[in-house]
Each structure stands twice: as C-alpha cells, then as structure tokens.
Amino acid sequence: MTQTQDVVELILRDHRRMEELFRRMRSVEADRAAALKEFADLLVAHALAEESEVYPALKRYKDIDDEEVEHGEHEHDEGNKALLDLLEVEEVGSEEWDAKLEELVKAITHHADEEERTILNGARENVTAERRAELGAAFLRERERRLKAGCG
C-alpha cells in the first residue's frame, strides 16, 4: 500500500490522530501521561511543519484567503498555550488536569475544524495534485525532523 503524499490528506491524518490521543487522554484506563507526550510532540511538529512548509506556499494562491492562513497561525499559538497550561499541571488525572485538557481539546478541535473547512478545502480545490504532493513531502520531512528532535 502506498502512502499518500497529498498535503491535505497528511494534515487530515494528523488531525484524526490528535482526536484519538484526546480520547486516550480522557480515558482513566489509558496511560494518559504517555498519550499527552505523544500528543505534545505531534502537535508541535505538525504546527511548525505547517507554518514553515505549507502555509507560506498556500498564501501564494489567490483563491486561498491569506487572512485564513494567518488566522490558522494565530490558532496554533492558542493551541500551544493551552498545551503548555496542561503540561504545567503536576498531577495527571486531577480535576485541574482534566479542566486544562478540555481547554486544549476545545482549542485544537476549533482550529482543526476551521482549517479543514477553509484552508484545506481551498488547497484541495485550487492547488494541483502534483503541487499538493510536493507540499506533502516537504511537510512530512519537516514534521519528521521535528519529531526526531523531540520538539514537544
């Protein structure tokens, strides 16, 4: 089975993985700390790869709204702040931890939903499959580089 290089599909795949990690972090039966570590690494690598490889390229397309791309970058900052707030809570599974987790879920879910409806739909409709594959390869390279560096 060949893996897709389409940047839209790769970003969507990461979004679905983040949703799965949210479910694990909410589960009292799961290793919540391990799920948080994986989530933190993925979120930071994903956002940095989007900001360095994907967003600048998409801003060049007239049918993709620059303001939506810039708004996506702003939402990355909000997600990072919510992640830091959760990471600062000492006791995993405490009431405070659960409350901060829900703030993180809300911030990331909002961003992913908006990004999928605006930026990614715009990319799917206005960027050729070949260019999406090029962007996907660049996104994956940068994301993997960040993951190996332990960026979360």
PDB file of C-alpha atoms in Angstrom:
ATOM      1  CA  MET A   1       0.000   0.000   0.000  1.00  0.00           C
ATOM      2  CA  THR A   2       1.476   3.337  -0.990  1.00  0.00           C
ATOM      3  CA  GLN A   3       1.226   6.204   1.416  1.00  0.00           C
ATOM      4  CA  THR A   4      -0.263   9.431   0.183  1.00  0.00           C
ATOM      5  CA  GLN A   5       1.926  12.468  -0.105  1.00  0.00           C
ATOM      6  CA  ASP A   6      -1.029  14.819  -0.623  1.00  0.00           C
ATOM      7  CA  VAL A   7      -0.536  17.541   1.977  1.00  0.00           C
ATOM      8  CA  VAL A   8      -4.275  17.823   2.596  1.00  0.00           C
ATOM      9  CA  GLU A   9      -4.574  14.107   3.374  1.00  0.00           C
ATOM     10  CA  LEU A  10      -1.460  14.157   5.561  1.00  0.00           C
ATOM     11  CA  ILE A  11      -2.759  17.056   7.638  1.00  0.00           C
ATOM     12  CA  LEU A  12      -6.154  15.375   7.953  1.00  0.00           C
ATOM     13  CA  ARG A  13      -4.440  12.165   9.103  1.00  0.00           C
ATOM     14  CA  ASP A  14      -2.638  14.105  11.838  1.00  0.00           C
ATOM     15  CA  HIS A  15      -5.924  15.706  12.912  1.00  0.00           C
ATOM     16  CA  ARG A  16      -7.539  12.269  13.259  1.00  0.00           C
ATOM     17  CA  ARG A  17      -4.524  11.012  15.263  1.00  0.00           C
ATOM     18  CA  MET A  18      -4.856  14.001  17.594  1.00  0.00           C
ATOM     19  CA  GLU A  19      -8.525  13.125  18.121  1.00  0.00           C
ATOM     20  CA  GLU A  20      -7.525   9.567  19.053  1.00  0.00           C
ATOM     21  CA  LEU A  21      -4.953  10.902  21.506  1.00  0.00           C
ATOM     22  CA  PHE A  22      -7.619  13.131  23.060  1.00  0.00           C
ATOM     23  CA  ARG A  23      -9.738  10.018  23.638  1.00  0.00           C
ATOM     24  CA  ARG A  24      -6.775   8.293  25.311  1.00  0.00           C
ATOM     25  CA  MET A  25      -6.031  11.325  27.480  1.00  0.00           C
ATOM     26  CA  ARG A  26      -9.658  11.364  28.639  1.00  0.00           C
ATOM     27  CA  SER A  27      -9.669   7.636  29.469  1.00  0.00           C
ATOM     28  CA  VAL A  28      -8.905   6.700  33.075  1.00  0.00           C
ATOM     29  CA  GLU A  29      -7.806   3.268  31.814  1.00  0.00           C
ATOM     30  CA  ALA A  30      -5.162   4.624  29.431  1.00  0.00           C
ATOM     31  CA  ASP A  31      -1.617   5.792  30.073  1.00  0.00           C
ATOM     32  CA  ARG A  32      -2.655   9.431  29.986  1.00  0.00           C
ATOM     33  CA  ALA A  33       0.862  10.786  30.503  1.00  0.00           C
ATOM     34  CA  ALA A  34       2.183   8.791  27.531  1.00  0.00           C
ATOM     35  CA  ALA A  35      -0.731   9.965  25.379  1.00  0.00           C
ATOM     36  CA  LEU A  36      -0.005  13.563  26.374  1.00  0.00           C
ATOM     37  CA  LYS A  37       3.684  13.175  25.485  1.00  0.00           C
ATOM     38  CA  GLU A  38       2.827  11.758  22.063  1.00  0.00           C
ATOM     39  CA  PHE A  39       0.223  14.479  21.545  1.00  0.00           C
ATOM     40  CA  ALA A  40       2.619  17.267  22.545  1.00  0.00           C
ATOM     41  CA  ASP A  41       5.302  16.048  20.144  1.00  0.00           C
ATOM     42  CA  LEU A  42       2.809  15.622  17.303  1.00  0.00           C
ATOM     43  CA  LEU A  43       1.086  18.975  17.833  1.00  0.00           C
ATOM     44  CA  VAL A  44       4.298  20.985  17.901  1.00  0.00           C
ATOM     45  CA  ALA A  45       5.873  19.150  14.945  1.00  0.00           C
ATOM     46  CA  HIS A  46       2.639  19.381  12.943  1.00  0.00           C
ATOM     47  CA  ALA A  47       2.171  23.116  13.571  1.00  0.00           C
ATOM     48  CA  LEU A  48       5.798  24.014  12.860  1.00  0.00           C
ATOM     49  CA  ALA A  49       5.767  21.988   9.637  1.00  0.00           C
ATOM     50  CA  GLU A  50       2.542  23.692   8.522  1.00  0.00           C
ATOM     51  CA  GLU A  51       3.935  27.131   9.317  1.00  0.00           C
ATOM     52  CA  SER A  52       7.278  26.585   7.603  1.00  0.00           C
ATOM     53  CA  GLU A  53       6.324  24.427   4.606  1.00  0.00           C
ATOM     54  CA  VAL A  54       2.588  24.650   3.907  1.00  0.00           C
ATOM     55  CA  TYR A  55       1.152  27.999   4.933  1.00  0.00           C
ATOM     56  CA  PRO A  56       3.714  30.178   3.085  1.00  0.00           C
ATOM     57  CA  ALA A  57       3.143  28.204  -0.121  1.00  0.00           C
ATOM     58  CA  LEU A  58      -0.649  28.414   0.149  1.00  0.00           C
ATOM     59  CA  LYS A  59      -0.553  32.182   0.670  1.00  0.00           C
ATOM     60  CA  ARG A  60       0.645  32.470  -2.943  1.00  0.00           C
ATOM     61  CA  TYR A  61      -2.678  31.194  -4.292  1.00  0.00           C
ATOM     62  CA  LYS A  62      -5.193  33.967  -4.914  1.00  0.00           C
ATOM     63  CA  ASP A  63      -8.160  31.690  -4.178  1.00  0.00           C
ATOM     64  CA  ILE A  64      -6.832  30.793  -0.727  1.00  0.00           C
ATOM     65  CA  ASP A  65      -7.541  33.563   1.757  1.00  0.00           C
ATOM     66  CA  ASP A  66      -4.342  34.935   3.345  1.00  0.00           C
ATOM     67  CA  GLU A  67      -6.351  36.002   6.384  1.00  0.00           C
ATOM     68  CA  GLU A  68      -7.495  32.413   6.940  1.00  0.00           C
ATOM     69  CA  VAL A  69      -3.881  31.233   6.787  1.00  0.00           C
ATOM     70  CA  GLU A  70      -2.779  33.943   9.233  1.00  0.00           C
ATOM     71  CA  HIS A  71      -5.732  33.068  11.483  1.00  0.00           C
ATOM     72  CA  GLY A  72      -4.551  29.443  11.407  1.00  0.00           C
ATOM     73  CA  GLU A  73      -1.124  30.567  12.613  1.00  0.00           C
ATOM     74  CA  HIS A  74      -2.754  32.549  15.435  1.00  0.00           C
ATOM     75  CA  GLU A  75      -4.750  29.469  16.419  1.00  0.00           C
ATOM     76  CA  HIS A  76      -1.511  27.467  16.565  1.00  0.00           C
ATOM     77  CA  ASP A  77      -0.339  29.945  19.209  1.00  0.00           C
ATOM     78  CA  GLU A  78      -3.566  29.442  21.167  1.00  0.00           C
ATOM     79  CA  GLY A  79      -3.175  25.667  20.959  1.00  0.00           C
ATOM     80  CA  ASN A  80       0.433  25.871  22.119  1.00  0.00           C
ATOM     81  CA  LYS A  81      -0.587  27.998  25.113  1.00  0.00           C
ATOM     82  CA  ALA A  82      -3.327  25.516  26.046  1.00  0.00           C
ATOM     83  CA  LEU A  83      -0.798  22.671  25.733  1.00  0.00           C
ATOM     84  CA  LEU A  84       1.694  24.460  27.977  1.00  0.00           C
ATOM     85  CA  ASP A  85      -1.037  25.109  30.537  1.00  0.00           C
ATOM     86  CA  LEU A  86      -1.812  21.378  30.616  1.00  0.00           C
ATOM     87  CA  LEU A  87       1.849  20.365  30.798  1.00  0.00           C
ATOM     88  CA  GLU A  88       2.322  22.620  33.835  1.00  0.00           C
ATOM     89  CA  VAL A  89      -0.267  20.668  35.856  1.00  0.00           C
ATOM     90  CA  GLU A  90       1.680  18.279  38.077  1.00  0.00           C
ATOM     91  CA  GLU A  91      -0.902  15.564  38.729  1.00  0.00           C
ATOM     92  CA  VAL A  92      -2.147  13.754  35.634  1.00  0.00           C
ATOM     93  CA  GLY A  93      -5.836  12.990  36.013  1.00  0.00           C
ATOM     94  CA  SER A  94      -6.502  15.618  38.673  1.00  0.00           C
ATOM     95  CA  GLU A  95      -9.516  17.909  38.344  1.00  0.00           C
ATOM     96  CA  GLU A  96      -7.205  20.719  37.239  1.00  0.00           C
ATOM     97  CA  TRP A  97      -5.575  18.440  34.649  1.00  0.00           C
ATOM     98  CA  ASP A  98      -8.960  17.379  33.290  1.00  0.00           C
ATOM     99  CA  ALA A  99     -10.080  21.028  33.056  1.00  0.00           C
ATOM    100  CA  LYS A 100      -6.894  22.047  31.219  1.00  0.00           C
ATOM    101  CA  LEU A 101      -7.268  19.030  28.924  1.00  0.00           C
ATOM    102  CA  GLU A 102     -10.752  20.185  27.952  1.00  0.00           C
ATOM    103  CA  GLU A 103      -9.406  23.677  27.191  1.00  0.00           C
ATOM    104  CA  LEU A 104      -6.770  22.082  24.953  1.00  0.00           C
ATOM    105  CA  VAL A 105      -9.335  19.863  23.225  1.00  0.00           C
ATOM    106  CA  LYS A 106     -11.547  22.888  22.580  1.00  0.00           C
ATOM    107  CA  ALA A 107      -8.701  24.989  21.126  1.00  0.00           C
ATOM    108  CA  ILE A 108      -7.337  22.243  18.876  1.00  0.00           C
ATOM    109  CA  THR A 109     -10.730  20.967  17.736  1.00  0.00           C
ATOM    110  CA  HIS A 110     -11.798  24.503  16.822  1.00  0.00           C
ATOM    111  CA  HIS A 111      -8.590  25.065  14.854  1.00  0.00           C
ATOM    112  CA  ALA A 112      -8.731  21.720  13.038  1.00  0.00           C
ATOM    113  CA  ASP A 113     -12.375  22.255  12.082  1.00  0.00           C
ATOM    114  CA  GLU A 114     -11.736  25.750  10.719  1.00  0.00           C
ATOM    115  CA  GLU A 115      -8.552  24.702   8.952  1.00  0.00           C
ATOM    116  CA  GLU A 116     -10.304  21.777   7.286  1.00  0.00           C
ATOM    117  CA  ARG A 117     -13.240  23.923   6.110  1.00  0.00           C
ATOM    118  CA  THR A 118     -11.222  26.892   4.868  1.00  0.00           C
ATOM    119  CA  ILE A 119      -7.522  26.334   4.206  1.00  0.00           C
ATOM    120  CA  LEU A 120      -7.586  22.638   3.318  1.00  0.00           C
ATOM    121  CA  ASN A 121     -10.711  22.844   1.171  1.00  0.00           C
ATOM    122  CA  GLY A 122      -9.105  25.811  -0.587  1.00  0.00           C
ATOM    123  CA  ALA A 123      -5.950  23.800  -1.170  1.00  0.00           C
ATOM    124  CA  ARG A 124      -7.898  20.808  -2.464  1.00  0.00           C
ATOM    125  CA  GLU A 125      -9.842  22.996  -4.919  1.00  0.00           C
ATOM    126  CA  ASN A 126      -7.072  25.352  -6.082  1.00  0.00           C
ATOM    127  CA  VAL A 127      -3.750  23.526  -5.834  1.00  0.00           C
ATOM    128  CA  THR A 128      -2.815  20.816  -8.321  1.00  0.00           C
ATOM    129  CA  ALA A 129      -2.382  17.256  -7.093  1.00  0.00           C
ATOM    130  CA  GLU A 130       1.287  17.415  -8.098  1.00  0.00           C
ATOM    131  CA  ARG A 131       1.881  20.563  -6.033  1.00  0.00           C
ATOM    132  CA  ARG A 132      -0.059  19.112  -3.077  1.00  0.00           C
ATOM    133  CA  ALA A 133       2.235  16.064  -3.251  1.00  0.00           C
ATOM    134  CA  GLU A 134       5.320  18.318  -3.263  1.00  0.00           C
ATOM    135  CA  LEU A 135       3.977  20.222  -0.271  1.00  0.00           C
ATOM    136  CA  GLY A 136       3.130  16.934   1.422  1.00  0.00           C
ATOM    137  CA  ALA A 137       6.674  15.657   1.015  1.00  0.00           C
ATOM    138  CA  ALA A 138       8.070  18.909   2.445  1.00  0.00           C
ATOM    139  CA  PHE A 139       5.541  18.825   5.302  1.00  0.00           C
ATOM    140  CA  LEU A 140       6.466  15.213   6.159  1.00  0.00           C
ATOM    141  CA  ARG A 141      10.210  15.904   6.065  1.00  0.00           C
ATOM    142  CA  GLU A 142       9.890  18.891   8.399  1.00  0.00           C
ATOM    143  CA  ARG A 143       7.404  17.140  10.681  1.00  0.00           C
ATOM    144  CA  GLU A 144       9.619  14.057  10.997  1.00  0.00           C
ATOM    145  CA  ARG A 145      12.695  16.214  11.618  1.00  0.00           C
ATOM    146  CA  ARG A 146      10.854  17.973  14.448  1.00  0.00           C
ATOM    147  CA  LEU A 147       9.546  14.697  15.896  1.00  0.00           C
ATOM    148  CA  LYS A 148      13.054  13.193  15.929  1.00  0.00           C
ATOM    149  CA  ALA A 149      14.314  16.303  17.718  1.00  0.00           C
ATOM    150  CA  GLY A 150      11.692  15.760  20.443  1.00  0.00           C
ATOM    151  CA  CYS A 151      10.057  19.113  19.911  1.00  0.00           C
ATOM    152  CA  GLY A 152       7.099  18.705  22.291  1.00  0.00           C
TER     153      GLY A 152
END
